[in-house]
Amino acid sequence: MNIFDILGPVMVGPSSSHTAGAVRIGLAARKLLGEPPVKAAITLSGSFSSTGAGHGTDRAIVAGLLNMEPDDMKIPESFREAEKAGLEFGFIHDTIGGAHPNTALLDILSASGRRIRMQASSLGGGRIMINKLDGVEINVTGERPVLIIHNIDKPGYVSEVTSLMASGSVNIATMTLHRSKRGGDAVMVIETDQNIPVEAVRHLEAVKGIFKVTCLNL
C-alpha cells in the first residue's frame, strides 16, 4: 500500500468509488475500443444503480468515454459534452449476477464499426477491476498495459505474440490463456511492463487466424 491508496485520487467528487472509479471505467473502455465511441449502452448494477445518480456515476462514466480524467472539471457537464462530440448513450438499471456492488457493463461502438463489451467494477479509492471483455473473464486492474488477442486454438500463436513482444523490448508481466474447446476459439490476456507499440498491434491484426486484438496502454 502507498500513500495514494490512503489519501485517494485527485478527482472531481463527490465519491472516489462512484465518481473517480466510474470515470476510469469509462476511460478504460474508450482506450480498449481504440477509437472515440459514437454509441454506448451502459448497464449500472448494485449501488451504481441505486445511488449512482446522487454521486454522478452516470456523468462520470460518460466523461471517461469522452477521454476525461478523474480530475477534469467538465465531468459534471459530460452529458452536454457528449452531445457536442456526437456520442449517443443510454442507461439500463439491472442486476448483474455475481458482480461487485459497484459494477457497470459498457457496450460501445465506434464510427468504424469497432465494438467492445466491457464489464468493470470500482473497488474504492479510484481503483477499478476490468472483469470481462467481450464475454471473456480477464480480471485486470488497468494499472498495467493489457493486450487481449482472440485467435484460433492452434499451435504457433502464443510464440508469435511472445516473440513480437520480445522484439519490441516489451516485458510480459502476466499471461493467461482461455479456449472454448480444443481447436476452437482461444483468447490470450497479457499484462506488460511497457506500453505495447502500435506497430505490434497492427502486425497481430494482420496475422491469419487472429480475429481481434484489443490493447489498453497507459
Short mmCIF file of C-alpha atoms in Angstrom, two decimals:
data_model
loop_
_atom_site.label_atom_id
_atom_site.label_comp_id
_atom_site.label_asym_id
_atom_site.label_seq_id
_atom_site.Cartn_x
_atom_site.Cartn_y
_atom_site.Cartn_z
CA MET A 1 0.00 0.00 0.00
CA ASN A 2 1.24 3.52 -0.81
CA ILE A 3 0.15 6.95 0.33
CA PHE A 4 -2.19 7.36 -2.65
CA ASP A 5 -4.15 4.27 -1.58
CA ILE A 6 -4.78 6.02 1.76
CA LEU A 7 -5.46 9.56 0.54
CA GLY A 8 -7.30 8.60 -2.63
CA PRO A 9 -7.04 10.06 -6.13
CA VAL A 10 -7.05 13.70 -7.24
CA MET A 11 -10.56 13.97 -8.58
CA VAL A 12 -13.79 15.84 -9.11
CA GLY A 13 -16.07 14.39 -6.40
CA PRO A 14 -18.07 13.51 -4.54
CA SER A 15 -17.01 9.83 -4.32
CA SER A 16 -13.79 8.02 -5.17
CA SER A 17 -15.67 4.78 -5.85
CA HIS A 18 -18.82 6.14 -7.53
CA THR A 19 -17.23 9.08 -9.33
CA ALA A 20 -13.45 8.74 -9.83
CA GLY A 21 -13.69 4.96 -10.29
CA ALA A 22 -16.59 5.40 -12.69
CA VAL A 23 -14.58 7.87 -14.79
CA ARG A 24 -11.76 5.35 -15.00
CA ILE A 25 -14.17 2.62 -16.08
CA GLY A 26 -15.38 4.77 -18.96
CA LEU A 27 -11.83 5.81 -19.84
CA ALA A 28 -10.61 2.18 -19.86
CA ALA A 29 -13.47 1.22 -22.18
CA ARG A 30 -12.57 4.03 -24.59
CA LYS A 31 -8.91 3.01 -24.62
CA LEU A 32 -9.81 -0.62 -25.23
CA LEU A 33 -12.09 0.41 -28.09
CA GLY A 34 -9.13 2.32 -29.55
CA GLU A 35 -11.39 4.92 -31.17
CA PRO A 36 -13.89 7.54 -29.98
CA PRO A 37 -17.24 5.83 -29.30
CA VAL A 38 -20.37 7.07 -31.06
CA LYS A 39 -22.87 4.81 -29.25
CA ALA A 40 -22.88 3.47 -25.71
CA ALA A 41 -25.35 1.28 -23.82
CA ILE A 42 -24.39 1.43 -20.13
CA THR A 43 -25.81 -1.00 -17.58
CA LEU A 44 -25.50 0.03 -13.93
CA SER A 45 -25.69 -2.68 -11.27
CA GLY A 46 -25.78 -2.74 -7.46
CA SER A 47 -25.04 0.54 -5.71
CA PHE A 48 -24.01 2.07 -9.04
CA SER A 49 -27.67 1.70 -9.94
CA SER A 50 -29.29 2.56 -6.60
CA THR A 51 -27.13 5.53 -5.50
CA GLY A 52 -25.15 6.38 -8.62
CA ALA A 53 -27.32 9.30 -9.71
CA GLY A 54 -26.58 11.21 -6.50
CA HIS A 55 -22.86 10.57 -6.85
CA GLY A 56 -22.74 11.46 -10.54
CA THR A 57 -21.80 7.91 -11.60
CA ASP A 58 -23.71 8.25 -14.87
CA ARG A 59 -21.98 11.51 -15.77
CA ALA A 60 -18.63 10.10 -14.66
CA ILE A 61 -18.80 7.07 -16.95
CA VAL A 62 -19.79 9.24 -19.91
CA ALA A 63 -16.92 11.61 -19.04
CA GLY A 64 -14.48 8.70 -19.21
CA LEU A 65 -15.87 7.68 -22.59
CA LEU A 66 -15.10 11.24 -23.71
CA ASN A 67 -11.45 10.74 -22.67
CA MET A 68 -11.70 12.80 -19.47
CA GLU A 69 -9.57 12.02 -16.43
CA PRO A 70 -10.99 11.92 -12.85
CA ASP A 71 -9.80 15.48 -12.14
CA ASP A 72 -11.41 17.04 -15.22
CA MET A 73 -13.64 19.96 -14.20
CA LYS A 74 -16.01 19.22 -17.13
CA ILE A 75 -17.17 15.90 -15.63
CA PRO A 76 -20.47 17.35 -14.31
CA GLU A 77 -21.17 18.65 -17.84
CA SER A 78 -20.34 15.37 -19.59
CA PHE A 79 -23.86 14.84 -20.99
CA ARG A 80 -23.66 18.19 -22.74
CA GLU A 81 -20.10 17.45 -23.91
CA ALA A 82 -21.27 14.08 -25.25
CA GLU A 83 -23.89 15.81 -27.37
CA LYS A 84 -21.21 18.09 -28.81
CA ALA A 85 -18.97 15.09 -29.53
CA GLY A 86 -21.72 13.09 -31.22
CA LEU A 87 -21.84 10.37 -28.55
CA GLU A 88 -25.27 8.77 -28.24
CA PHE A 89 -25.73 6.97 -24.92
CA GLY A 90 -28.36 5.36 -22.71
CA PHE A 91 -28.55 3.75 -19.28
CA ILE A 92 -30.04 0.46 -18.12
CA HIS A 93 -30.56 -0.37 -14.44
CA ASP A 94 -30.24 -4.10 -13.84
CA THR A 95 -28.67 -6.70 -11.56
CA ILE A 96 -25.53 -8.40 -12.88
CA GLY A 97 -25.35 -11.74 -11.09
CA GLY A 98 -22.23 -12.39 -9.02
CA ALA A 99 -20.82 -8.94 -9.69
CA HIS A 100 -19.20 -6.48 -7.27
CA PRO A 101 -21.73 -3.95 -5.88
CA ASN A 102 -20.16 -1.11 -7.91
CA THR A 103 -20.34 -2.59 -11.40
CA ALA A 104 -21.04 -1.27 -14.88
CA LEU A 105 -21.38 -3.07 -18.19
CA LEU A 106 -20.50 -0.94 -21.22
CA ASP A 107 -21.44 -1.91 -24.76
CA ILE A 108 -19.78 0.68 -27.00
CA LEU A 109 -19.42 1.19 -30.74
CA SER A 110 -17.15 3.43 -32.84
CA ALA A 111 -17.92 5.10 -36.15
CA SER A 112 -15.82 2.50 -38.00
CA GLY A 113 -17.91 -0.34 -36.54
CA ARG A 114 -15.44 -1.49 -33.90
CA ARG A 115 -17.31 -2.72 -30.83
CA ILE A 116 -16.44 -3.94 -27.34
CA ARG A 117 -18.50 -5.12 -24.40
CA MET A 118 -16.68 -4.49 -21.11
CA GLN A 119 -17.74 -5.23 -17.53
CA ALA A 120 -15.81 -3.49 -14.76
CA SER A 121 -16.15 -2.70 -11.07
CA SER A 122 -14.97 0.17 -8.88
CA LEU A 123 -13.06 -1.09 -5.85
CA GLY A 124 -12.73 2.18 -3.91
CA GLY A 125 -10.07 4.86 -3.86
CA GLY A 126 -10.48 5.32 -7.60
CA ARG A 127 -9.20 1.79 -8.32
CA ILE A 128 -11.03 -0.42 -10.81
CA MET A 129 -11.07 -4.04 -11.96
CA ILE A 130 -11.96 -4.94 -15.54
CA ASN A 131 -13.82 -8.23 -15.03
CA LYS A 132 -14.90 -9.22 -18.52
CA LEU A 133 -14.19 -8.20 -22.09
CA ASP A 134 -16.38 -9.47 -24.93
CA GLY A 135 -17.65 -12.24 -22.63
CA VAL A 136 -14.20 -13.41 -21.55
CA GLU A 137 -13.18 -13.16 -17.88
CA ILE A 138 -9.92 -11.20 -17.70
CA ASN A 139 -9.80 -9.61 -14.21
CA VAL A 140 -7.14 -6.95 -14.82
CA THR A 141 -6.76 -3.66 -12.96
CA GLY A 142 -5.80 -1.49 -15.91
CA GLU A 143 -2.77 -0.31 -13.92
CA ARG A 144 -0.51 -2.05 -16.45
CA PRO A 145 -0.82 -2.17 -20.24
CA VAL A 146 -3.03 -5.04 -21.40
CA LEU A 147 -3.20 -6.94 -24.69
CA ILE A 148 -6.17 -9.23 -25.45
CA ILE A 149 -6.00 -11.47 -28.51
CA HIS A 150 -8.78 -13.66 -29.94
CA ASN A 151 -7.45 -16.40 -32.22
CA ILE A 152 -7.93 -19.95 -33.47
CA ASP A 153 -6.76 -22.55 -30.97
CA LYS A 154 -3.81 -23.88 -32.98
CA PRO A 155 -0.06 -24.08 -32.33
CA GLY A 156 2.09 -21.05 -33.07
CA TYR A 157 0.00 -18.10 -31.90
CA VAL A 158 1.48 -17.87 -28.40
CA SER A 159 5.03 -17.93 -29.77
CA GLU A 160 4.08 -15.35 -32.42
CA VAL A 161 2.89 -12.96 -29.73
CA THR A 162 5.70 -13.54 -27.23
CA SER A 163 8.36 -13.21 -29.93
CA LEU A 164 6.80 -9.95 -31.11
CA MET A 165 6.78 -8.59 -27.55
CA ALA A 166 10.44 -9.57 -27.06
CA SER A 167 11.50 -7.94 -30.33
CA GLY A 168 9.88 -4.70 -29.15
CA SER A 169 11.57 -4.90 -25.71
CA VAL A 170 8.17 -5.32 -24.04
CA ASN A 171 8.32 -7.48 -20.91
CA ILE A 172 5.33 -9.73 -20.18
CA ALA A 173 4.21 -9.45 -16.53
CA THR A 174 1.29 -11.91 -16.61
CA MET A 175 -0.27 -14.10 -19.26
CA THR A 176 -3.44 -16.22 -19.16
CA LEU A 177 -4.89 -18.44 -21.87
CA HIS A 178 -8.52 -19.40 -22.40
CA ARG A 179 -10.24 -21.52 -25.01
CA SER A 180 -13.80 -22.64 -25.73
CA LYS A 181 -12.67 -26.15 -26.72
CA ARG A 182 -9.71 -27.86 -28.32
CA GLY A 183 -9.32 -26.45 -31.81
CA GLY A 184 -11.99 -23.82 -31.18
CA ASP A 185 -11.64 -20.16 -30.29
CA ALA A 186 -8.89 -19.08 -27.90
CA VAL A 187 -8.09 -15.89 -26.01
CA MET A 188 -4.76 -14.59 -24.68
CA VAL A 189 -4.77 -11.95 -21.94
CA ILE A 190 -1.34 -10.37 -21.45
CA GLU A 191 -0.27 -7.66 -19.00
CA THR A 192 3.04 -5.97 -19.75
CA ASP A 193 5.52 -3.66 -18.03
CA GLN A 194 5.80 -1.32 -21.02
CA ASN A 195 3.24 0.16 -23.39
CA ILE A 196 2.54 -2.04 -26.39
CA PRO A 197 3.73 -0.48 -29.68
CA VAL A 198 1.00 0.40 -32.17
CA GLU A 199 3.05 -1.38 -34.85
CA ALA A 200 2.86 -4.63 -32.85
CA VAL A 201 -0.92 -4.37 -32.61
CA ARG A 202 -1.22 -3.72 -36.35
CA HIS A 203 1.07 -6.70 -37.08
CA LEU A 204 -1.07 -9.03 -34.97
CA GLU A 205 -4.28 -7.79 -36.57
CA ALA A 206 -2.89 -8.87 -39.94
CA VAL A 207 -2.00 -12.41 -38.82
CA LYS A 208 -4.27 -15.06 -40.34
CA GLY A 209 -6.27 -16.81 -37.62
CA ILE A 210 -6.32 -13.83 -35.26
CA PHE A 211 -9.86 -12.45 -35.14
CA LYS A 212 -9.50 -9.46 -32.82
CA VAL A 213 -6.75 -7.57 -31.00
CA THR A 214 -7.61 -5.20 -28.14
CA CYS A 215 -5.00 -3.07 -26.42
CA LEU A 216 -5.03 -0.87 -23.32
CA ASN A 217 -1.95 1.33 -23.00
CA LEU A 218 -1.39 3.74 -20.12
#
